[in-house]
Tab-separated table of C-alpha atoms in Angstrom:
chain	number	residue	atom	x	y	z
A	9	UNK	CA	105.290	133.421	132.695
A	10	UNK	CA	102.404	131.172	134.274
A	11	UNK	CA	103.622	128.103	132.838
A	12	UNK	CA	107.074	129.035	134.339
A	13	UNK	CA	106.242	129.732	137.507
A	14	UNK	CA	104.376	126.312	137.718
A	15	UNK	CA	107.621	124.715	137.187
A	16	UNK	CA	106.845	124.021	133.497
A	17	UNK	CA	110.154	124.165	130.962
A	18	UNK	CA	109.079	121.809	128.400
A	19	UNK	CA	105.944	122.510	126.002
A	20	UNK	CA	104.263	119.987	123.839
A	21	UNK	CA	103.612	122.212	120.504
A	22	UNK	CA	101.069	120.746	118.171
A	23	UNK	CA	100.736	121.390	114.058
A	24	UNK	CA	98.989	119.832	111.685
A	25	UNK	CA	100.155	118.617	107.676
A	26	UNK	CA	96.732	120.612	106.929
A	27	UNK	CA	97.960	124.221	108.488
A	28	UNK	CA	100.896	123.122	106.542
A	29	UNK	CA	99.848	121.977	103.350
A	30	UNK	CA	96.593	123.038	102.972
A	31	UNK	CA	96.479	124.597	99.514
A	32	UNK	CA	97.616	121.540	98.123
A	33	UNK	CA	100.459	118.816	96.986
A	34	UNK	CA	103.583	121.096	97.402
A	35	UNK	CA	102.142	124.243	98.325
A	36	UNK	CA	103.359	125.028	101.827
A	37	UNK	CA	101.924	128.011	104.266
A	38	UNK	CA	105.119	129.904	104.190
A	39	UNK	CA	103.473	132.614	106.376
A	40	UNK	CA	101.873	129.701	108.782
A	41	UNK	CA	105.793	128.446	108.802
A	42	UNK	CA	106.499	131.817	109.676
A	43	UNK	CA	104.194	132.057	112.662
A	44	UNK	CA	105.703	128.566	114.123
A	45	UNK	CA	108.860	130.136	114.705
A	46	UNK	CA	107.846	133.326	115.965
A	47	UNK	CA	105.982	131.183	118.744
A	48	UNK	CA	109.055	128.962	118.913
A	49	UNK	CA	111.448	132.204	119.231
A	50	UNK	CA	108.930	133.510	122.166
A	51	UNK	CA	108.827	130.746	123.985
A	52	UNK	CA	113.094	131.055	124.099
A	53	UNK	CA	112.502	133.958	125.355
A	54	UNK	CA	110.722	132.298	128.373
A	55	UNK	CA	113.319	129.536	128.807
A	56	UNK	CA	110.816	127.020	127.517
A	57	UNK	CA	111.747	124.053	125.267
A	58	UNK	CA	109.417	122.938	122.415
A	59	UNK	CA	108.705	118.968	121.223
A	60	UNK	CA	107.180	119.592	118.249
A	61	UNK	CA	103.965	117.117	118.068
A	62	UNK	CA	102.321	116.518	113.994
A	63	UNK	CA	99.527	115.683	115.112
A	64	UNK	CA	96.321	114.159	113.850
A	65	UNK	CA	93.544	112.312	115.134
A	66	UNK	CA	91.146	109.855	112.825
A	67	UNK	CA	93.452	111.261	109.834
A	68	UNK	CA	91.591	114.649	109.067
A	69	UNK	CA	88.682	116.910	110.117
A	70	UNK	CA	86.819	115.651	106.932
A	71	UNK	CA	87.605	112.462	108.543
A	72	UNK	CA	86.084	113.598	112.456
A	73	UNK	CA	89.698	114.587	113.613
A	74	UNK	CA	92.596	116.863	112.517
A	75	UNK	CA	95.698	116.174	110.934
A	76	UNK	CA	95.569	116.029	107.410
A	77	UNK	CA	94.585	118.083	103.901
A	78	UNK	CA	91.375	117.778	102.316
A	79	UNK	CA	93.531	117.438	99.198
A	80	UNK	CA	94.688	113.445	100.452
A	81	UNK	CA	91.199	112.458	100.538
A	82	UNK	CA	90.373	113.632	97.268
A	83	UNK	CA	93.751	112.132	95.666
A	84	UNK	CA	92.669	108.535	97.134
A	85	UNK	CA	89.426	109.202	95.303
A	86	UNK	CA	87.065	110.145	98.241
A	87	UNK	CA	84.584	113.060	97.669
A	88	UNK	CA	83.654	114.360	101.308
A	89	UNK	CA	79.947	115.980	100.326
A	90	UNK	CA	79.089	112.046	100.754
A	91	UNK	CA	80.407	111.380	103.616
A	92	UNK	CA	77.305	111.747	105.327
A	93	UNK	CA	74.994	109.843	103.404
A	94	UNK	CA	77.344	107.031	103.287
A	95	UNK	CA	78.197	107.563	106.835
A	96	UNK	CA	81.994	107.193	105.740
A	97	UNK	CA	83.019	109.721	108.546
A	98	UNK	CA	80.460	111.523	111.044
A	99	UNK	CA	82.076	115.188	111.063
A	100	UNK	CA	80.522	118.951	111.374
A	101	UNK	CA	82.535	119.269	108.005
A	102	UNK	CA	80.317	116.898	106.167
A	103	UNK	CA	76.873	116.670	108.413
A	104	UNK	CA	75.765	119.608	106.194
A	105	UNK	CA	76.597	122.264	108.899
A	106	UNK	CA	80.241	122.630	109.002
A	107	UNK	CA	81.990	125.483	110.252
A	108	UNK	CA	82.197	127.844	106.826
A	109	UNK	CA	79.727	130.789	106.677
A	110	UNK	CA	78.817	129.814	103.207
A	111	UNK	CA	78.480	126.322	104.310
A	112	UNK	CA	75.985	127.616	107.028
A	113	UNK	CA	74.375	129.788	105.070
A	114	UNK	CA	73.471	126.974	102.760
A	115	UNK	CA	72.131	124.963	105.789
A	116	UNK	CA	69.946	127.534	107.125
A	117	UNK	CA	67.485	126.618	104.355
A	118	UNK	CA	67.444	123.510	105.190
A	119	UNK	CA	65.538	121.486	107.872
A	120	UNK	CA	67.458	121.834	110.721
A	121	UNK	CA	69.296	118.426	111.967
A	122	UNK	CA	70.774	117.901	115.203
A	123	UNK	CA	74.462	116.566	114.662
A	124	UNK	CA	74.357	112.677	116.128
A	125	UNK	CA	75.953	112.318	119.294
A	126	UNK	CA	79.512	110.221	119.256
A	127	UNK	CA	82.782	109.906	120.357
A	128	UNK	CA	85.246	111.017	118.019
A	129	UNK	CA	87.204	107.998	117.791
A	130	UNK	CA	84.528	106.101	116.240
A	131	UNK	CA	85.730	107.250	113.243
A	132	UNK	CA	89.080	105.528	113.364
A	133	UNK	CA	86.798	102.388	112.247
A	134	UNK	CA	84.759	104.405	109.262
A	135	UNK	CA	85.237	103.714	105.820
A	136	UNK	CA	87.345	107.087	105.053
A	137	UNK	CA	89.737	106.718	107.770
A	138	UNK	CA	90.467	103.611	107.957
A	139	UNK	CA	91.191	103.400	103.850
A	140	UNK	CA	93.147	106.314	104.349
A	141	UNK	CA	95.348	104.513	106.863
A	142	UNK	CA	95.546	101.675	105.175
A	143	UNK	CA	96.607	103.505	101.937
A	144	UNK	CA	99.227	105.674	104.520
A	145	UNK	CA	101.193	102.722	105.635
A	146	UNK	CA	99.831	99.683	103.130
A	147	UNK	CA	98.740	101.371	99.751
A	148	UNK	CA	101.467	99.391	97.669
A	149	UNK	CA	100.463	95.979	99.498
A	150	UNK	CA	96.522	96.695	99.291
A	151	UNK	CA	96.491	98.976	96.133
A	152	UNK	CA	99.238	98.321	93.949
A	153	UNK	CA	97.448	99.785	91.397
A	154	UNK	CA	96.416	102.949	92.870
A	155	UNK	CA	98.821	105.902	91.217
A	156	UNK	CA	98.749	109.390	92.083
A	157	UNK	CA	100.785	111.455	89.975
A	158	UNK	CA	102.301	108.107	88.601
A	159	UNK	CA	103.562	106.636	91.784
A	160	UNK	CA	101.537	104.142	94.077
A	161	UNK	CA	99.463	105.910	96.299
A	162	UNK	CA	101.431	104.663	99.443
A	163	UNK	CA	104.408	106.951	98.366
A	164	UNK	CA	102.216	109.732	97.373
A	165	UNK	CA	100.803	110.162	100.581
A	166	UNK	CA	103.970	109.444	102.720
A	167	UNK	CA	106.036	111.881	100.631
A	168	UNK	CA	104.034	114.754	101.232
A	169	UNK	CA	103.616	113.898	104.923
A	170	UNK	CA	107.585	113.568	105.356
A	171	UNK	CA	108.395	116.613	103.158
A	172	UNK	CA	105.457	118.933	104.492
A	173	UNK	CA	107.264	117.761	108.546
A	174	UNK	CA	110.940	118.308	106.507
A	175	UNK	CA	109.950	121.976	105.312
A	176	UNK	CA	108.717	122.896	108.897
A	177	UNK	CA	112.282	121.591	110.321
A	178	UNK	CA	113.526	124.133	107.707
A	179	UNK	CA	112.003	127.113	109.313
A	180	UNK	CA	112.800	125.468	112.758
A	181	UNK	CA	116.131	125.869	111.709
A	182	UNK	CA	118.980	127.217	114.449
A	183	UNK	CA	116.153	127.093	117.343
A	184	UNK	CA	118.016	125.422	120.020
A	185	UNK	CA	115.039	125.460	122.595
A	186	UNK	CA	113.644	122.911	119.911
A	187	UNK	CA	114.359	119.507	121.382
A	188	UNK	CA	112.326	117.242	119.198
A	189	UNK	CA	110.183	116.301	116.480
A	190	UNK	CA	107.621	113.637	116.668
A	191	UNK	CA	106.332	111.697	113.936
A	192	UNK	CA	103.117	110.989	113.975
A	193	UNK	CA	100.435	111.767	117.289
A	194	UNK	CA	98.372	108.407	117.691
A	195	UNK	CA	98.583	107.005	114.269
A	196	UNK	CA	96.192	104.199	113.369
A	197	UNK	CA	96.942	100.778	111.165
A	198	UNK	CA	93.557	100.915	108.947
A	199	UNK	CA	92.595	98.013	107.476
A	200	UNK	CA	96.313	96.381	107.847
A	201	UNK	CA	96.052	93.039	109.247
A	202	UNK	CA	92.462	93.147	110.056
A	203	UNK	CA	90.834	89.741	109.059
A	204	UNK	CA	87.749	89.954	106.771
């Protein structure tokens, strides 16, 4: 009722393919799914329209952002333990720390190490991102040969994405305070077009 009486009627609601898809290819949080309407329906209730935003920043939080499943990473042949060492992506997932009790737990036997001070969008121009990008919107251009599941890895990757969005429309379904649908918050080219 804040928002409302602040003259507010439209709300900018942000998921992620990860909260959607996070168990893996095809495996969809019905129960997550669930939840998005129930916040959808509630917001009705208010008289407050929704634009649905998928949003991601620097493609994933194993990639210093949100957005997408660990599960991408790994199917373009990344392994995120490295990401550190190789400084592919700076992130609290991969510094050693992350945000998993048994992750800390592990850590607090180590020397302790101070996370390195950045701004997050740095990691648009890291190795894991930027690839990932690239294979997003390029793969079949820049990595004809890469397959996942026998199809180019540009098709893998978009697939998911569009049928991970298409299975949260389903449960959207019949909302008529829903008003739109983005595609993609701030997405980023990669490698595409970048000269040597």
């Amino acid at each position: 009722t804040r928002l409302r009486a602040c003259g507010f009627t439209l709300l900018r609601f942000i998921v992620t393919w990860e909260a959607i898809e996070h168990a893996g290819p095809r495996e969809y949080d019905v129960e997550y799914l669930k939840y998005i309407r129930a916040i959808v329906e509630k917001a009705k209730g208010y008289g407050m329209y929704i634009y649905i935003d998928p949003h991601q920043d620097v493609w994933s939080r194993w990639t210093g952002g949100d957005g997408a499943p660990l599960w991408t990473l790994e199917a373009a042949g990344f392994d995120v333990r490295y990401f550190a060492e190789c400084e592919a992506a700076l992130t609290r997932e991969t510094y050693g720390r992350g945000h998993s009790t048994a992750e800390k737990a592990r850590s607090a036997n180590d020397e302790k190490k101070e996370f390195p001070k950045m701004i997050w969008p740095t990691n648009y121009f890291k190795l894991a991102c930027a690839t990932m990008f690239t294979l997003f919107w390029a793969g079949e251009r820049y990595a004809p040969n890469c397959k996942v599941d026998g199809v180019n890895i540009q098709e893998y990757l978009q697939g998911h994405y569009v049928n991970a969005m298409r299975e949260l429309v389903k449960y959207l379904d019949g909302l008529d305070n829903v008003v739109g649908v983005g595609t993609m918050n701030e997405p980023s080219a990669g490698y595409v077009n970048v000269t040597n």
